[in-house]
């Protein structure tokens, strides 16, 4: 099953009620799968065929307000076009789930600049590695987003082509089990004329501390950490699979001296590199970052105490500023007493292939730096 | 530094008045700053603007919280104690009202001057836009700025004939202002109302928006319900029993639409008593 | 019919749009979810209210209507109450697509012929020659250089169940159109001309007078178009009033020359004759 089919299958398993999307490579086939599912009437599902991404975002936003479970998906330029209503979905605290099939701005090949550029819209941002993880993460995203403690939209990002169009085996959970594990969504609060709280009618603008909505929104997103970790446990219990603690997934980290931090498909390549380096006796592990927003600050602070070095591989860059994951990691560790050496690697931008031997080079560099060797701070892989 | 607060309503030109003062100060070689209180003020809604004047460049960009001078462009707002909220002790308030300063009911430790700017504006401009008709009074009682500088500034904002009309308003206000005297009422409880912005949504009472108020002659009324169907604010209520209208005054903005539409002229718009 | 507005609201004195909201919601009743996008405040209503981005009017109605269907509450009406900017301009694409899909929604536009919330800038609904804050009058400008978009016809050309025009000067007509829209399904649109004393620059007491003159002079005819073909003119005076009755009280047209007035008169008369013909046939040929 290809990555996009895994996403569409998750939509079906979650019994999404209203979905809307506009085609764009490499997301296009999800739009087609959803249209086929609608046409086949496989379950009580409505698919809105729209004239642009902005509309698809607003359609799911409004449908979500009514209490329906909703889904949309896009890539690169389509995501940028959605930027404006994404902030409304975020600010309105609507549990929309969106698949972002990464596509860079400079060319059609994937990097993470599309989703990274949406940091201010008030969503949870997750990055996944393979087709099984897409399916599982979309299901978990509903569970987290719809939790009464959260009510925050979640974007699940995965790389175009190498994942969206790449076929690999995927286990599909039984519908009855999903139904039991993921109860139906409902509007919070109800918006129906006969149920709505009439005291909300006369509400005007202004009054109160204008900063308050930002604080509340920020804190709700931070709470995703706790709920995602819980959800990962219950997911494993029900379906027998897990991805670390939900925020990060560790690979060969038990006795690691240094770690490579990577996200998305290239984290898989990195696992292969770690295997090779381990055979050579190099104590290198991988920390796969799954949740960029909220950022696993606590987990990294724990790891900081044990590690001598962390190599951060950013698959996006804010031009003139640098890699966002590197900056956020260093920010998390700045006032910690024990800090590992950190290096910045720019890799996979514009879809540039990142190969196993590239990660071996990254591993060697961080090992050298950790031992006090002289290594340049920033490397373009 | 001198800090000034202006109170008015959308359409009276309080923001323009603040800019004229700031421009006039600049004409005299001073630094100044005119800040409108941001909101989505509609015509008729209460609003506030601020001015700072100093010999050096004004750096602070917060709103004015403790003004020395409060200027009130609207006769109904001028009746509210809130126009002197947080005024510095011994400060000055200039009110648009037909009454002399001795009759002013708001109280505290401040000086008060009055001028009938609405009448001046109606007579010189033909419309109750009182911003320039209060500035002559301001020049005279504060002595902060020369009336010539104010006139010069006005010419920048209103070229041609409109400028001349506004300057005539300034001159009359300069001549007709009464006071300042110490406020007769020495103490009054602070009024905790927000008279800054009209807001965006539902308001409680818009009586202060009216310059003219509708008066219904129920004997003339033929019960056609024309006024009732057209009032945008549902201020006109229908008494089904008597088959006559009555007015919910807290919702009436004094637009005059009902009077204009009444087929038998049973509604008259009369100038609000202040 | 009870009042659905909560007053006083924060619109200006004599605001035509505030009256349009009052009349439209009075007729709609309370089984409605109201949808808004940025615009002037007009009137608040006793209805649940959704808001989204300026450009998202058609999409949010679509989402609500589909969502209501999904949760089994198709009895609730998804109604948008939007400005002309949100209808003719920035929201046009999404509304056109919603019309093409024939979404089960109602779009009511309070057409005050400019972006009033931001201070009277031109919109696609601004008539020719009108002075706006972005069409000042000067040696190179005579106000807005191009005529108002014919948005009712454009939407009728989407072959939707209902497109109508209304005016706050004709409340019975307005209310009966809303009542009719309630009885049918699919994409329904009503454009209500709503004079704005601030932007059109006239004494607020004259809102109705001007709205009426606009209809009576053929500037804003009242009609309805069903399924893009059935046409009905709802107000047919024996003789049109001269357009000057509409133009003269408004300072936004004060700079107009005699030739410019004649231009407007000619256009109004010609299009009125076309509408009369269509009315006689009872159909449009799009
Ligand atoms: C994307 C976007 N662009 C611009 C604005 C600023 N804006 C808010 S309301 C408005 C004009 C509204 O005009 P219209 O739709 O005609 O409604 P009216 O204010 O006349 O009622 C504008 C330009 C905005 N809110 N969002
Ligand atoms: S003056 Fe205007 S607001 Fe007041 S009752 Fe008449 S129509 Fe209504
Ligand atoms: S600017 Fe015009 S449309 Fe807007 S509230 Fe005022 S009168 Fe109404």
CSV table of C-alpha atoms and ligand atoms in Angstrom, one decimal, chain B residues 42-43, chain C residues 10-18 40-42 112 116-117 194-199, ligand 3:
chain,number,residue,atom,x,y,z
B,42,UNK,CA,-19.2,54.1,13.7
B,43,UNK,CA,-20.8,57.5,13.1
C,10,UNK,CA,-23.0,49.3,16.8
C,11,UNK,CA,-23.9,50.3,13.3
C,12,UNK,CA,-24.0,54.0,12.4
C,13,UNK,CA,-27.1,56.1,12.7
C,14,UNK,CA,-29.5,55.2,9.9
C,15,UNK,CA,-27.5,52.3,8.6
C,16,UNK,CA,-29.3,50.6,5.7
C,17,UNK,CA,-27.4,47.3,6.3
C,18,UNK,CA,-28.5,47.2,10.0
C,40,UNK,CA,-19.5,46.5,9.1
C,41,UNK,CA,-21.3,45.5,12.3
C,42,UNK,CA,-24.9,45.9,10.9
C,112,UNK,CA,-23.7,49.1,0.5
C,116,UNK,CA,-17.5,50.4,4.4
C,117,UNK,CA,-15.9,48.7,7.4
C,194,UNK,CA,-28.6,48.8,1.6
C,195,UNK,CA,-27.8,52.6,1.5
C,196,UNK,CA,-24.9,53.7,3.8
C,197,UNK,CA,-25.2,57.4,5.0
C,198,UNK,CA,-21.5,57.6,5.7
C,199,UNK,CA,-20.1,56.2,2.5
D,3,LIG,S1,-20.4,52.6,7.5
D,3,LIG,FE1,-22.3,52.5,6.4
D,3,LIG,S2,-22.8,50.3,6.3
D,3,LIG,FE2,-21.2,50.6,7.8
D,3,LIG,S3,-22.3,50.7,9.8
D,3,LIG,FE3,-22.0,52.7,9.0
D,3,LIG,S4,-23.9,53.2,7.8
D,3,LIG,FE4,-23.8,51.0,8.1
